[in-house]
A tleap script that builds the chain and sets N, CA, C and O, in Angstrom:
source leaprc.protein.ff14SB
mol = sequence {
  NMET SER LYS LEU ILE ARG GLY ILE LEU PRO
  ALA LEU CYS THR PRO PHE ASP GLY HIE LEU
  ALA LEU ALA ILE ASP HIE VAL SER PRO LEU
  VAL ARG ALA LEU ILE ASP ALA ARG THR ASN
  GLY PHE PHE VAL CYS GLY GLY THR GLY GLU
  GLY ARG GLN CMET
}
set mol.1.N position { 18.050 8.439 -3.890 }
set mol.1.CA position { 17.562 7.475 -3.205 }
set mol.1.C position { 16.158 6.763 -3.337 }
set mol.1.O position { 15.245 7.403 -2.817 }
set mol.2.N position { 15.853 5.741 -3.841 }
set mol.2.CA position { 14.512 5.377 -4.125 }
set mol.2.C position { 14.375 4.030 -3.403 }
set mol.2.O position { 15.383 3.368 -3.154 }
set mol.3.N position { 13.190 3.626 -3.073 }
set mol.3.CA position { 12.783 2.455 -2.536 }
set mol.3.C position { 11.479 1.903 -3.132 }
set mol.3.O position { 10.456 2.579 -3.240 }
set mol.4.N position { 11.605 0.530 -3.537 }
set mol.4.CA position { 10.306 -0.007 -4.250 }
set mol.4.C position { 9.402 -0.339 -3.136 }
set mol.4.O position { 9.758 -1.042 -2.191 }
set mol.5.N position { 8.225 0.175 -3.258 }
set mol.5.CA position { 6.993 0.057 -2.247 }
set mol.5.C position { 6.396 -1.306 -2.781 }
set mol.5.O position { 6.109 -1.533 -3.956 }
set mol.6.N position { 6.245 -2.270 -1.595 }
set mol.6.CA position { 5.617 -3.548 -2.114 }
set mol.6.C position { 4.546 -3.864 -1.035 }
set mol.6.O position { 4.577 -3.292 0.054 }
set mol.7.N position { 3.637 -4.745 -1.338 }
set mol.7.CA position { 2.758 -5.200 -0.664 }
set mol.7.C position { 1.235 -4.476 -0.774 }
set mol.7.O position { 1.029 -3.716 -1.721 }
set mol.8.N position { 0.279 -4.706 0.123 }
set mol.8.CA position { -0.909 -4.171 0.044 }
set mol.8.C position { -1.068 -2.700 0.616 }
set mol.8.O position { -0.917 -2.535 1.826 }
set mol.9.N position { -1.347 -1.690 -0.157 }
set mol.9.CA position { -1.492 -0.401 0.311 }
set mol.9.C position { -2.878 0.122 -0.087 }
set mol.9.O position { -2.987 0.713 -1.161 }
set mol.10.N position { -4.016 -0.067 0.759 }
set mol.10.CA position { -5.236 0.524 0.491 }
set mol.10.C position { -5.482 1.916 0.462 }
set mol.10.O position { -4.900 2.571 1.327 }
set mol.11.N position { -6.283 2.577 -0.412 }
set mol.11.CA position { -6.610 3.765 -0.223 }
set mol.11.C position { -7.855 3.929 0.906 }
set mol.11.O position { -8.819 3.179 1.054 }
set mol.12.N position { -7.529 5.115 1.628 }
set mol.12.CA position { -8.406 5.111 2.745 }
set mol.12.C position { -9.693 5.964 2.217 }
set mol.12.O position { -9.657 6.992 1.541 }
set mol.13.N position { -10.891 5.235 2.726 }
set mol.13.CA position { -12.205 5.996 2.172 }
set mol.13.C position { -12.503 6.972 3.349 }
set mol.13.O position { -12.085 6.832 4.499 }
set mol.14.N position { -13.171 7.829 2.957 }
set mol.14.CA position { -13.630 8.841 3.738 }
set mol.14.C position { -15.049 8.455 4.367 }
set mol.14.O position { -16.060 8.351 3.672 }
set mol.15.N position { -15.029 8.281 5.563 }
set mol.15.CA position { -16.369 7.876 5.958 }
set mol.15.C position { -17.537 9.015 6.306 }
set mol.15.O position { -17.296 10.055 6.919 }
set mol.16.N position { -18.727 8.662 5.847 }
set mol.16.CA position { -19.831 9.914 6.149 }
set mol.16.C position { -20.829 9.268 6.860 }
set mol.16.O position { -20.994 8.048 6.854 }
set mol.17.N position { -21.636 10.236 7.599 }
set mol.17.CA position { -22.810 9.642 8.519 }
set mol.17.C position { -23.886 9.726 7.554 }
set mol.17.O position { -23.650 10.074 6.397 }
set mol.18.N position { -25.171 9.400 7.989 }
set mol.18.CA position { -26.450 9.486 7.259 }
set mol.18.C position { -26.756 10.714 6.752 }
set mol.18.O position { -27.645 10.744 5.901 }
set mol.19.N position { -26.124 11.939 7.138 }
set mol.19.CA position { -26.489 13.322 6.453 }
set mol.19.C position { -25.324 13.670 5.756 }
set mol.19.O position { -25.042 14.868 5.769 }
set mol.20.N position { -24.634 12.964 5.196 }
set mol.20.CA position { -23.387 13.052 4.473 }
set mol.20.C position { -22.311 13.985 5.102 }
set mol.20.O position { -21.572 14.682 4.406 }
set mol.21.N position { -22.276 13.959 6.263 }
set mol.21.CA position { -21.144 14.687 7.073 }
set mol.21.C position { -20.153 13.741 7.187 }
set mol.21.O position { -20.311 12.534 7.003 }
set mol.22.N position { -18.994 14.365 7.530 }
set mol.22.CA position { -17.790 13.736 7.710 }
set mol.22.C position { -17.950 12.992 8.999 }
set mol.22.O position { -18.150 13.628 10.034 }
set mol.23.N position { -17.870 11.586 9.004 }
set mol.23.CA position { -17.787 10.693 10.408 }
set mol.23.C position { -16.464 10.652 10.791 }
set mol.23.O position { -15.896 9.654 10.348 }
set mol.24.N position { -15.825 11.319 11.402 }
set mol.24.CA position { -14.542 11.451 11.924 }
set mol.24.C position { -14.310 10.266 12.921 }
set mol.24.O position { -13.195 9.748 12.996 }
set mol.25.N position { -15.329 9.848 13.666 }
set mol.25.CA position { -15.140 8.818 14.681 }
set mol.25.C position { -15.214 7.494 13.914 }
set mol.25.O position { -15.145 6.484 14.614 }
set mol.26.N position { -15.325 7.350 12.758 }
set mol.26.CA position { -15.332 6.212 12.059 }
set mol.26.C position { -13.903 5.871 11.336 }
set mol.26.O position { -13.692 4.818 10.735 }
set mol.27.N position { -12.981 6.906 11.488 }
set mol.27.CA position { -11.695 6.792 10.757 }
set mol.27.C position { -11.010 5.836 11.597 }
set mol.27.O position { -10.598 4.798 11.079 }
set mol.28.N position { -10.816 6.082 12.983 }
set mol.28.CA position { -9.967 5.198 13.601 }
set mol.28.C position { -10.269 3.810 13.579 }
set mol.28.O position { -9.293 3.068 13.461 }
set mol.29.N position { -11.462 3.249 13.670 }
set mol.29.CA position { -12.024 1.861 13.353 }
set mol.29.C position { -11.583 1.259 12.044 }
set mol.29.O position { -11.181 0.098 11.976 }
set mol.30.N position { -11.660 2.030 11.051 }
set mol.30.CA position { -11.381 1.783 9.820 }
set mol.30.C position { -9.894 1.399 9.584 }
set mol.30.O position { -9.520 0.361 9.038 }
set mol.31.N position { -9.077 2.415 10.090 }
set mol.31.CA position { -7.506 2.214 10.092 }
set mol.31.C position { -7.126 1.010 11.159 }
set mol.31.O position { -6.085 0.384 10.960 }
set mol.32.N position { -7.809 0.743 12.081 }
set mol.32.CA position { -7.494 -0.155 12.901 }
set mol.32.C position { -7.857 -1.699 12.191 }
set mol.32.O position { -7.078 -2.647 12.277 }
set mol.33.N position { -9.028 -1.756 11.560 }
set mol.33.CA position { -9.400 -2.943 10.735 }
set mol.33.C position { -8.400 -3.199 9.698 }
set mol.33.O position { -8.241 -4.384 9.408 }
set mol.34.N position { -7.598 -2.215 8.996 }
set mol.34.CA position { -6.755 -2.365 7.866 }
set mol.34.C position { -5.466 -2.857 8.549 }
set mol.34.O position { -4.751 -3.647 7.932 }
set mol.35.N position { -5.112 -2.427 9.826 }
set mol.35.CA position { -3.861 -2.734 10.452 }
set mol.35.C position { -4.060 -4.315 10.900 }
set mol.35.O position { -3.196 -5.173 10.718 }
set mol.36.N position { -5.187 -4.522 11.440 }
set mol.36.CA position { -5.418 -5.919 11.884 }
set mol.36.C position { -5.416 -6.984 10.765 }
set mol.36.O position { -5.184 -8.181 10.937 }
set mol.37.N position { -5.738 -6.318 9.473 }
set mol.37.CA position { -5.763 -7.284 8.222 }
set mol.37.C position { -4.480 -7.429 7.588 }
set mol.37.O position { -4.344 -8.039 6.527 }
set mol.38.N position { -3.304 -6.748 8.369 }
set mol.38.CA position { -2.016 -7.016 8.000 }
set mol.38.C position { -1.836 -6.245 6.628 }
set mol.38.O position { -1.157 -6.772 5.746 }
set mol.39.N position { -2.326 -5.220 6.460 }
set mol.39.CA position { -1.925 -4.496 5.233 }
set mol.39.C position { -0.347 -3.750 5.363 }
set mol.39.O position { 0.185 -3.557 6.457 }
set mol.40.N position { 0.145 -3.458 4.335 }
set mol.40.CA position { 1.608 -3.032 4.391 }
set mol.40.C position { 1.676 -1.485 4.760 }
set mol.40.O position { 2.680 -0.991 5.272 }
set mol.41.N position { 0.485 -0.735 4.448 }
set mol.41.CA position { 0.711 0.634 4.515 }
set mol.41.C position { -0.586 1.232 4.199 }
set mol.41.O position { -1.598 0.545 4.337 }
set mol.42.N position { -0.667 2.512 3.764 }
set mol.42.CA position { -1.888 3.270 3.358 }
set mol.42.C position { -1.528 4.040 2.260 }
set mol.42.O position { -0.434 4.594 2.154 }
set mol.43.N position { -2.580 4.096 1.294 }
set mol.43.CA position { -2.458 5.157 0.211 }
set mol.43.C position { -3.282 6.336 0.752 }
set mol.43.O position { -4.510 6.335 0.658 }
set mol.44.N position { -2.643 7.272 1.280 }
set mol.44.CA position { -3.393 8.444 1.888 }
set mol.44.C position { -3.471 9.560 0.775 }
set mol.44.O position { -2.569 9.807 -0.026 }
set mol.45.N position { -4.699 10.199 0.852 }
set mol.45.CA position { -4.818 11.387 -0.089 }
set mol.45.C position { -5.062 10.597 -1.547 }
set mol.45.O position { -4.814 11.197 -2.592 }
set mol.46.N position { -5.458 9.508 -1.559 }
set mol.46.CA position { -5.588 8.834 -2.878 }
set mol.46.C position { -7.244 8.977 -3.206 }
set mol.46.O position { -7.999 9.343 -2.305 }
set mol.47.N position { -7.630 8.741 -4.226 }
set mol.47.CA position { -9.196 8.846 -4.733 }
set mol.47.C position { -9.634 7.504 -4.704 }
set mol.47.O position { -9.077 6.561 -5.266 }
set mol.48.N position { -10.724 7.464 -3.980 }
set mol.48.CA position { -11.674 6.353 -3.955 }
set mol.48.C position { -13.193 6.795 -4.320 }
set mol.48.O position { -14.174 6.070 -4.156 }
set mol.49.N position { -13.214 8.157 -4.862 }
set mol.49.CA position { -14.689 8.522 -5.556 }
set mol.49.C position { -15.392 9.384 -4.687 }
set mol.49.O position { -16.314 10.076 -5.120 }
set mol.50.N position { -15.003 9.414 -3.346 }
set mol.50.CA position { -15.850 10.350 -2.591 }
set mol.50.C position { -15.567 11.990 -2.601 }
set mol.50.O position { -16.169 12.762 -1.854 }
set mol.51.N position { -14.823 12.293 -3.311 }
set mol.51.CA position { -14.496 13.643 -3.489 }
set mol.51.C position { -15.627 14.558 -3.605 }
set mol.51.O position { -15.740 15.581 -2.929 }
set mol.52.N position { -16.511 14.135 -4.537 }
set mol.52.CA position { -17.699 14.724 -5.118 }
set mol.52.C position { -18.681 14.840 -3.838 }
set mol.52.O position { -19.616 15.634 -3.936 }
set mol.53.N position { -18.555 14.223 -2.844 }
set mol.53.CA position { -19.423 14.153 -1.634 }
set mol.53.C position { -18.827 15.399 -0.844 }
set mol.53.O position { -19.630 16.100 -0.227 }
set mol.54.N position { -17.538 15.708 -0.820 }
set mol.54.CA position { -17.092 16.660 0.117 }
set mol.54.C position { -17.452 18.066 -0.411 }
set mol.54.O position { -17.158 19.066 0.244 }
savepdb mol mol.pdb
quit
């Protein structure tokens, strides 16, 4: 069984604070903004380049 995925699926960026620590309290507003922008889903565990900061 396969299904073609269509639409806009942005990769989620990992938010950091000014000390380069994970800003977990910024994840929910980020996801809410993408939902409000009517994206079709999320590309979770994708790479947006912040892996080197972790």
